[in-house]
Amino acid sequence: MLYSIKLKLTIWVLFIFSIIFTTLGFFLHYELSEIVIGSIDTHLHNEVQFIAGFLRVEDENIEVELSGVEVGEYAIPLSGHYYQIVLSDGRIIAKSPSLSIAGASLPVIKSDSVPSYQTIMGPEKKPLRLMAQSFKLSTDTVTIQAAESLENSYRILRSFGNIMLIIFPSIFILTGIGIFVITGWSLRAINTFSRKIEQITEMNLNERIEDKGMDRELQSLTVSFNTMMRRLEKSFSKQSRFLSDASHELKTPTSVIKSYCDVTLGRERTPAEYQETIRIIEKMANEMSDIINRILEVSRLEDKTFSLKFSNVDLMDIMKNVMRMLEPFALSRGIKINLSCQEININGDRERLIEVFTNILDNAIKYNKSNGRVDIEAGSREGWAVISVADTGIGISEAERERIFDRFYRVDASRSVVAGSGLGLSIVRAIVNAHDGRVEVESKIGEGSRFQVFLPLLPVRTKA
């Protein structure tokens, strides 16, 4: 469950939501506080300006007529609404009945002509918002102080905080449930995708996942999965065909060995007959050993668990050596070999390249017509050394051209006529690929085939 995408998405969204909601809560609390305190400050400022309008100077004495002010909240003792007027020497010359009746005063705070605001503890140790502003008269400077209780304001802020504490967990829980449900609903396509994959086994590797109607995010995954399945199906098919062909190739010598053993052991034999049987068994065992060794060689080549001995090699010299080795075989079948080759140097493994061209030329002779011809050409083209081996043999159909490089595969028309393991061209392609080259085939049924091997030329060095 800890590794559930649904749970992870829910946790991450709730985490982000918590940060946003907490930040928003603090921001709203701060803004509400500014609004509430700001409204009190505005009211206090208006009260101070109103009281300042009652100040008079008569006979160098400051007089205040506040009968019009001493009403309402100002007339109720300790009501939370207060004012007082202070001279420059600190003497209080007037204050609201809400203070005087209770025998209380506001703390005298120095100020100037610019209004100043403070939060103080007033009578009964309750918080007050205090504004003070000085006014210069002809005889003295007078400071007017007005204060208002903050209890109601703090009560509003506490109520807001309590509401947030109730709303936040509720929204948090509902959001979590909603996200969990929505995420599960959104991920149902993955569950469907998973169930379809579970239904695919080695028996139905040809099955594909239909990407039509799928969410866009899953379409690329579906395409990748189907591509992987095509490669896997092809690999399984090759493996199955390989096992079938390997069994077929090994079955013949095994059957021969068993037959000769059964016949020989059926009755007493002369020493000469036993020796003949052993020679035949040895021959079949050698054939089996050769097939097994070539299978292992192809596997090492294709898995790249071998190392090439690279050196500067001359392809013309290699082709001449291969031609000399196979010329007696060609002459025995009445086949003429023509060589047209220029000196070409590449970086390659000489022994492996000899194996490549021996296999190709051997096939060109094997699958040729009696009194046929093999033309070998070697040249360079656009940074590649190109070696072409063309024969006048039976040809290969278009459908079989790619399969001829598969292990144990031989063209059907040749199976009953020409003996062979069907591993030669697999080895050819693996070695050429290891040289960063490629093999191409052109063929027409009844006219012959042309194998072209492309190998990278050595880089041309320019003189400084």
Coordinates of C-alpha atoms in Angstrom, one line a residue:
M1 CA 0.0 0.0 0.0
L2 CA 2.9 2.3 0.7
Y3 CA 4.0 1.9 -2.9
S4 CA 0.5 2.7 -4.3
I5 CA 0.4 5.5 -6.9
K6 CA -3.1 6.3 -5.7
L7 CA -1.9 6.8 -2.1
K8 CA 1.2 8.8 -3.1
L9 CA -0.9 11.1 -5.2
T10 CA -3.4 11.6 -2.4
I11 CA -0.6 12.3 0.1
W12 CA 1.1 14.7 -2.2
V13 CA -2.1 16.6 -3.0
L14 CA -3.1 16.8 0.6
F15 CA 0.4 18.0 1.6
I16 CA 0.3 20.8 -1.0
F17 CA -3.3 21.6 -0.1
S18 CA -2.3 21.8 3.6
I19 CA 0.5 24.3 2.8
I20 CA -1.8 26.4 0.6
F21 CA -4.7 26.3 3.1
T22 CA -2.5 27.0 6.1
T23 CA -0.9 29.9 4.3
L24 CA -4.3 31.2 3.2
G25 CA -5.6 30.9 6.8
F26 CA -2.7 33.0 8.2
F27 CA -3.1 35.5 5.4
L28 CA -6.8 35.9 5.9
H29 CA -6.3 36.1 9.7
Y30 CA -3.7 38.8 9.2
E31 CA -5.9 40.7 6.7
L32 CA -9.0 40.5 9.0
S33 CA -6.8 41.8 11.9
E34 CA -5.6 44.7 9.7
I35 CA -9.2 45.5 8.7
V36 CA -10.6 45.3 12.3
I37 CA -7.8 47.3 13.9
G38 CA -7.8 49.7 10.9
S39 CA -11.5 50.4 11.4
I40 CA -10.8 51.1 15.1
D41 CA -7.9 53.4 14.2
T42 CA -10.1 55.3 11.8
H43 CA -12.8 55.7 14.4
L44 CA -10.3 56.9 17.0
H45 CA -8.8 59.4 14.6
N46 CA -12.3 60.8 13.9
E47 CA -13.0 61.0 17.6
V48 CA -9.7 62.9 18.3
Q49 CA -10.5 65.4 15.5
F50 CA -14.0 65.8 16.8
I51 CA -12.7 66.5 20.4
A52 CA -10.1 68.9 19.1
G53 CA -12.9 71.0 17.7
F54 CA -14.0 71.8 21.3
L55 CA -10.7 73.3 22.4
R56 CA -10.7 77.1 23.2
V57 CA -8.2 79.6 24.5
E58 CA -9.6 82.4 26.6
D59 CA -7.5 84.8 28.6
E60 CA -4.5 82.5 27.9
N61 CA -6.4 79.6 29.5
I62 CA -7.3 76.5 27.6
E63 CA -10.9 75.6 28.0
V64 CA -12.8 72.6 26.8
E65 CA -16.5 72.4 26.4
L66 CA -17.2 68.6 26.1
S67 CA -20.8 68.4 27.1
G68 CA -21.7 67.3 23.6
V69 CA -19.2 64.5 23.8
E70 CA -19.9 63.1 27.3
V71 CA -22.7 60.9 26.1
G72 CA -23.2 57.4 25.0
E73 CA -20.4 55.0 25.7
Y74 CA -18.2 57.8 27.1
A75 CA -20.7 58.3 29.9
I76 CA -20.7 54.7 31.1
P77 CA -17.9 53.8 33.6
L78 CA -15.2 51.5 32.2
S79 CA -17.2 51.0 29.0
G80 CA -14.1 50.5 26.9
H81 CA -14.5 53.9 25.2
Y82 CA -12.3 56.6 26.7
Y83 CA -10.6 59.9 26.0
Q84 CA -8.5 62.4 27.9
I85 CA -6.7 65.7 27.3
V86 CA -3.2 66.3 28.6
L87 CA -1.1 69.5 28.7
S88 CA 2.5 69.5 27.8
D89 CA 3.5 69.4 31.5
G90 CA 1.6 66.1 31.9
R91 CA -1.5 67.5 33.7
I92 CA -4.8 66.0 32.6
I93 CA -7.3 68.8 32.1
A94 CA -10.2 66.6 30.9
K95 CA -11.2 63.0 30.5
S96 CA -14.3 61.0 29.7
P97 CA -16.8 60.1 32.4
S98 CA -16.1 56.5 31.6
L99 CA -12.7 57.1 33.2
S100 CA -13.4 59.8 35.8
I101 CA -16.4 58.1 37.4
A102 CA -14.2 55.0 37.9
G103 CA -11.2 57.1 39.0
A104 CA -9.1 55.7 36.2
S105 CA -6.8 57.3 33.7
L106 CA -5.1 56.4 30.5
P107 CA -1.3 56.3 30.5
V108 CA 0.2 59.6 29.4
I109 CA 2.1 58.9 26.2
K110 CA 4.2 61.5 24.4
S111 CA 3.2 62.3 20.9
D112 CA 3.5 64.9 18.2
S113 CA 1.3 66.4 15.5
V114 CA 1.3 63.1 13.6
P115 CA -1.2 60.6 15.0
S116 CA 0.4 57.6 16.8
Y117 CA -1.3 54.3 17.6
Q118 CA -0.5 51.7 20.3
T119 CA -2.1 48.7 21.8
I120 CA -1.9 49.0 25.6
M121 CA -3.5 47.4 28.7
G122 CA -6.1 49.8 30.1
P123 CA -8.3 49.8 33.2
E124 CA -9.1 46.3 34.5
K125 CA -6.1 45.0 32.5
K126 CA -8.0 44.8 29.3
P127 CA -6.5 45.5 25.9
L128 CA -7.1 48.9 24.4
R129 CA -6.3 50.5 21.1
L130 CA -4.9 54.0 21.9
M131 CA -4.4 57.0 19.6
A132 CA -2.6 60.1 20.6
Q133 CA -2.1 63.4 18.7
S134 CA -0.7 66.7 19.8
F135 CA -2.3 70.1 18.8
K136 CA -0.3 73.4 19.2
L137 CA -2.4 76.2 20.6
S138 CA -1.3 79.7 21.2
T139 CA -0.5 79.2 24.9
D140 CA 0.5 75.5 25.1
T141 CA 0.6 72.2 23.3
V142 CA -2.3 69.8 24.0
T143 CA -2.3 66.1 23.5
I144 CA -5.7 64.4 22.9
Q145 CA -5.8 60.6 23.7
A146 CA -8.7 58.4 22.6
A147 CA -8.9 54.7 23.3
E148 CA -11.3 51.8 22.5
S149 CA -11.5 48.3 23.8
L150 CA -10.1 45.5 21.6
E151 CA -12.1 42.8 23.3
N152 CA -14.7 42.6 20.6
S153 CA -12.0 42.7 17.9
Y154 CA -10.1 39.9 19.5
R155 CA -13.4 38.0 19.9
I156 CA -14.0 38.3 16.1
L157 CA -10.4 37.1 15.4
R158 CA -10.8 34.2 17.8
S159 CA -14.1 33.2 16.2
F160 CA -12.5 33.3 12.8
G161 CA -9.6 31.1 14.0
N162 CA -12.1 28.7 15.6
I163 CA -14.0 28.5 12.3
M164 CA -10.8 27.9 10.4
L165 CA -9.9 25.1 12.8
I166 CA -13.3 23.5 12.2
I167 CA -13.4 24.1 8.5
F168 CA -9.8 23.1 7.7
P169 CA -10.0 19.5 9.1
S170 CA -13.4 19.0 7.5
I171 CA -12.2 20.2 4.1
F172 CA -9.0 18.3 4.5
I173 CA -10.8 15.0 5.2
L174 CA -13.4 15.6 2.4
T175 CA -10.6 16.6 0.0
G176 CA -8.6 13.5 0.9
I177 CA -11.5 11.2 0.3
G178 CA -12.4 13.0 -3.0
I179 CA -8.8 12.8 -4.3
F180 CA -8.6 9.2 -3.3
V181 CA -11.8 8.4 -5.2
I182 CA -11.0 10.5 -8.2
T183 CA -7.4 9.1 -8.4
G184 CA -8.7 5.6 -8.2
W185 CA -11.2 6.4 -11.0
S186 CA -8.5 8.0 -13.1
L187 CA -6.2 5.0 -12.6
R188 CA -8.8 2.4 -13.6
A189 CA -7.3 2.4 -17.1
I190 CA -4.0 1.2 -15.6
N191 CA -5.9 -1.6 -13.8
T192 CA -7.6 -2.6 -17.1
F193 CA -4.2 -2.4 -18.9
S194 CA -2.7 -4.7 -16.2
R195 CA -5.5 -7.3 -16.5
K196 CA -5.0 -7.4 -20.2
I197 CA -1.3 -7.9 -19.8
E198 CA -1.9 -10.8 -17.3
Q199 CA -3.9 -12.6 -19.9
I200 CA -0.9 -12.7 -22.3
T201 CA 1.2 -15.9 -22.0
E202 CA 3.7 -17.8 -24.1
M203 CA 0.7 -19.4 -25.8
N204 CA -0.8 -16.1 -27.2
L205 CA 2.2 -13.8 -27.7
N206 CA 0.4 -12.5 -30.8
E207 CA -2.1 -10.7 -28.6
R208 CA -1.8 -6.9 -28.6
I209 CA -3.3 -4.2 -26.5
E210 CA -5.8 -2.0 -28.4
D211 CA -4.8 1.7 -27.9
K212 CA -8.0 3.2 -29.3
G213 CA -10.1 4.9 -26.7
M214 CA -7.2 4.8 -24.2
D215 CA -6.2 8.0 -22.3
R216 CA -3.4 9.9 -24.1
E217 CA -1.0 9.2 -21.2
L218 CA -1.4 5.4 -21.7
Q219 CA -1.3 5.4 -25.5
S220 CA 2.5 5.8 -25.6
L221 CA 2.8 3.0 -23.0
T222 CA 0.5 0.8 -25.1
V223 CA 2.6 1.4 -28.2
S224 CA 5.8 0.6 -26.4
F225 CA 4.3 -2.5 -24.9
N226 CA 3.0 -3.8 -28.3
T227 CA 6.4 -3.1 -29.8
M228 CA 8.1 -5.1 -27.0
M229 CA 5.6 -7.9 -27.6
R230 CA 6.3 -8.0 -31.3
R231 CA 10.1 -8.3 -30.5
L232 CA 9.3 -10.9 -27.9
E233 CA 7.1 -12.9 -30.2
K234 CA 9.8 -12.8 -32.9
S235 CA 12.4 -13.9 -30.4
F236 CA 10.2 -16.8 -29.1
S237 CA 9.5 -17.8 -32.7
K238 CA 13.2 -17.8 -33.6
Q239 CA 14.0 -19.8 -30.4
S240 CA 11.3 -22.3 -31.1
R241 CA 12.4 -22.7 -34.7
F242 CA 16.0 -22.9 -33.5
L243 CA 15.2 -25.8 -31.1
S244 CA 13.2 -27.6 -33.7
D245 CA 15.9 -27.3 -36.4
A246 CA 18.7 -28.2 -33.9
S247 CA 16.7 -31.3 -32.9
H248 CA 16.3 -32.1 -36.6
E249 CA 20.0 -31.7 -37.3
L250 CA 21.1 -33.7 -34.3
K251 CA 18.4 -36.4 -34.9
T252 CA 20.0 -37.8 -38.1
P253 CA 23.5 -38.6 -36.6
T254 CA 21.9 -39.8 -33.4
S255 CA 19.6 -42.1 -35.3
V256 CA 22.5 -43.4 -37.4
I257 CA 24.5 -44.1 -34.3
K258 CA 21.6 -45.9 -32.6
S259 CA 20.8 -47.9 -35.7
Y260 CA 24.4 -49.1 -36.2
C261 CA 24.7 -50.0 -32.5
D262 CA 21.4 -52.0 -32.6
V263 CA 22.5 -53.8 -35.8
T264 CA 26.0 -54.5 -34.6
L265 CA 24.9 -55.8 -31.2
G266 CA 22.2 -58.0 -32.8
R267 CA 24.8 -60.8 -33.3
E268 CA 28.4 -61.6 -33.1
R269 CA 30.6 -59.6 -35.5
T270 CA 34.0 -59.9 -36.9
P271 CA 36.7 -57.4 -35.8
A272 CA 36.5 -55.7 -39.2
E273 CA 32.8 -55.2 -38.9
Y274 CA 33.2 -53.7 -35.4
Q275 CA 35.9 -51.4 -36.7
E276 CA 33.6 -50.3 -39.5
T277 CA 30.7 -49.6 -37.1
I278 CA 33.0 -47.6 -34.8
R279 CA 34.3 -45.5 -37.7
I280 CA 30.7 -44.7 -38.7
I281 CA 29.8 -43.8 -35.1
E282 CA 33.0 -41.7 -34.9
K283 CA 32.0 -39.9 -38.1
M284 CA 28.5 -39.2 -36.8
A285 CA 29.9 -38.1 -33.4
N286 CA 32.2 -35.7 -35.2
E287 CA 29.2 -34.3 -37.2
M288 CA 27.3 -33.8 -34.0
S289 CA 30.3 -32.2 -32.3
D290 CA 30.7 -29.9 -35.3
I291 CA 27.0 -28.8 -35.2
I292 CA 27.3 -28.2 -31.4
N293 CA 30.5 -26.2 -31.8
R294 CA 29.0 -24.1 -34.5
I295 CA 25.9 -23.5 -32.4
L296 CA 28.1 -22.3 -29.5
E297 CA 30.1 -20.1 -31.9
V298 CA 27.0 -18.4 -33.3
S299 CA 25.7 -17.8 -29.7
R300 CA 29.0 -16.3 -28.7
L301 CA 29.0 -14.1 -31.8
E302 CA 25.5 -12.9 -31.4
D303 CA 25.9 -12.3 -27.6
K304 CA 29.2 -10.5 -28.3
T305 CA 31.0 -12.7 -25.7
F306 CA 34.1 -12.9 -27.9
S307 CA 36.8 -10.5 -28.9
L308 CA 38.1 -9.7 -32.4
K309 CA 41.8 -9.3 -33.1
F310 CA 41.7 -6.2 -35.2
S311 CA 44.6 -5.3 -37.5
N312 CA 45.2 -3.7 -40.9
V313 CA 44.1 -6.3 -43.4
D314 CA 44.1 -6.4 -47.2
L315 CA 40.7 -7.7 -48.6
M316 CA 42.2 -8.6 -51.9
D317 CA 44.7 -10.9 -50.2
I318 CA 41.8 -12.5 -48.2
M319 CA 39.7 -13.0 -51.3
K320 CA 42.6 -14.7 -53.2
N321 CA 43.2 -17.0 -50.2
V322 CA 39.5 -18.0 -50.0
M323 CA 39.4 -18.5 -53.8
R324 CA 42.5 -20.8 -53.7
M325 CA 41.0 -22.9 -50.8
L326 CA 37.6 -23.4 -52.6
E327 CA 38.7 -23.6 -56.2
P328 CA 39.2 -27.4 -56.2
F329 CA 35.6 -27.8 -54.9
A330 CA 34.3 -25.5 -57.6
L331 CA 36.2 -27.3 -60.3
S332 CA 34.8 -30.6 -59.1
R333 CA 31.4 -29.2 -59.9
G334 CA 32.4 -27.5 -63.1
I335 CA 31.9 -24.0 -61.7
K336 CA 34.1 -21.2 -62.8
I337 CA 35.2 -18.4 -60.3
N338 CA 36.0 -15.0 -61.6
L339 CA 37.8 -12.5 -59.3
S340 CA 37.9 -8.7 -59.9
C341 CA 39.4 -7.0 -56.9
Q342 CA 41.4 -3.9 -56.1
E343 CA 43.6 -3.5 -53.1
I344 CA 41.5 -2.4 -50.2
N345 CA 42.7 -2.1 -46.6
I346 CA 40.3 -2.1 -43.6
N347 CA 40.6 -2.6 -39.9
G348 CA 39.4 -6.1 -39.1
D349 CA 40.0 -9.6 -37.8
R350 CA 41.7 -11.5 -40.6
E351 CA 40.7 -15.0 -39.5
R352 CA 37.1 -14.1 -38.9
L353 CA 36.8 -12.3 -42.3
I354 CA 38.3 -15.4 -44.0
E355 CA 35.5 -17.4 -42.3
V356 CA 32.9 -14.9 -43.6
F357 CA 33.9 -15.0 -47.3
T358 CA 34.6 -18.8 -47.1
N359 CA 31.0 -19.3 -46.0
I360 CA 29.6 -17.0 -48.7
L361 CA 31.7 -18.5 -51.5
D362 CA 31.1 -22.1 -50.3
N363 CA 27.3 -21.4 -50.5
A364 CA 27.7 -19.8 -53.9
I365 CA 29.3 -23.0 -55.1
K366 CA 27.0 -25.4 -53.3
Y367 CA 23.8 -23.9 -54.5
N368 CA 25.0 -23.2 -58.0
K369 CA 24.0 -24.9 -61.2
S370 CA 26.3 -27.4 -62.8
N371 CA 28.8 -25.6 -65.0
G372 CA 27.7 -22.4 -63.4
R373 CA 29.7 -19.3 -62.6
V374 CA 30.7 -17.2 -59.5
D375 CA 31.7 -13.6 -59.9
I376 CA 33.6 -11.9 -57.1
E377 CA 34.1 -8.1 -57.1
A378 CA 35.7 -5.9 -54.5
G379 CA 35.8 -2.1 -54.5
S380 CA 35.0 1.0 -52.4
R381 CA 31.9 3.1 -52.2
E382 CA 31.2 6.2 -50.1
G383 CA 33.4 5.2 -47.2
W384 CA 32.7 1.5 -47.4
A385 CA 34.6 -1.5 -48.7
V386 CA 32.1 -3.5 -50.8
I387 CA 32.7 -7.2 -51.6
S388 CA 30.1 -8.8 -54.0
V389 CA 29.7 -12.5 -54.5
A390 CA 27.3 -13.4 -57.3
D391 CA 26.3 -16.9 -58.5
T392 CA 24.1 -18.4 -61.2
G393 CA 22.4 -20.8 -58.7
I394 CA 18.9 -21.7 -57.6
G395 CA 18.1 -18.2 -56.2
I396 CA 16.2 -17.2 -53.0
S397 CA 12.6 -16.0 -52.8
E398 CA 11.9 -12.6 -51.5
A399 CA 10.1 -14.0 -48.4
E400 CA 13.1 -16.1 -47.5
R401 CA 15.9 -13.5 -47.9
E402 CA 15.8 -12.3 -44.3
R403 CA 15.3 -15.7 -42.8
I404 CA 18.4 -17.2 -44.5
F405 CA 20.5 -15.5 -41.7
D406 CA 18.5 -17.3 -39.0
R407 CA 20.2 -20.3 -37.4
F408 CA 19.6 -23.6 -39.1
Y409 CA 17.5 -22.0 -41.8
R410 CA 18.0 -23.3 -45.4
V411 CA 16.0 -22.5 -48.5
D412 CA 13.4 -25.2 -48.9
A413 CA 14.4 -25.9 -52.5
S414 CA 17.8 -26.9 -51.3
R415 CA 17.1 -29.0 -48.2
S416 CA 16.9 -32.4 -50.0
V417 CA 19.8 -31.7 -52.3
V418 CA 22.5 -29.9 -50.4
A419 CA 23.8 -31.0 -47.0
G420 CA 24.7 -28.4 -44.4
S421 CA 23.9 -27.2 -40.9
G422 CA 22.3 -24.0 -41.8
L423 CA 24.5 -22.0 -39.5
G424 CA 27.0 -20.5 -42.0
L425 CA 25.1 -17.3 -42.8
S426 CA 24.2 -16.8 -39.1
I427 CA 28.0 -16.7 -38.4
V428 CA 28.5 -14.4 -41.4
R429 CA 26.1 -11.8 -40.2
A430 CA 27.3 -11.9 -36.6
I431 CA 30.9 -11.4 -37.7
V432 CA 30.1 -8.6 -40.1
N433 CA 27.9 -6.9 -37.5
A434 CA 30.8 -7.1 -35.1
H435 CA 32.9 -5.2 -37.7
D436 CA 30.2 -2.4 -37.8
G437 CA 29.3 -3.6 -41.3
R438 CA 26.2 -5.2 -42.9
V439 CA 25.3 -7.9 -45.4
E440 CA 22.8 -7.4 -48.2
V441 CA 21.2 -10.0 -50.5
E442 CA 19.8 -9.6 -54.0
S443 CA 18.3 -12.7 -55.7
K444 CA 15.9 -14.0 -58.3
I445 CA 14.5 -17.5 -58.4
G446 CA 16.2 -19.6 -61.0
E447 CA 18.7 -16.9 -61.9
G448 CA 21.0 -16.7 -58.9
S449 CA 21.9 -14.6 -55.9
R450 CA 24.3 -11.7 -55.1
F451 CA 25.6 -11.3 -51.5
Q452 CA 27.2 -7.9 -50.8
V453 CA 29.3 -7.3 -47.7
F454 CA 29.8 -3.7 -46.6
L455 CA 32.8 -3.0 -44.2
P456 CA 34.0 0.4 -43.1
L457 CA 37.1 1.7 -44.8
L458 CA 40.1 2.9 -42.8
P459 CA 39.9 6.7 -42.3
V460 CA 42.0 8.7 -44.8
R461 CA 44.9 10.5 -43.2
T462 CA 45.7 13.9 -44.7
K463 CA 49.3 15.2 -44.6
A464 CA 49.9 18.2 -42.5

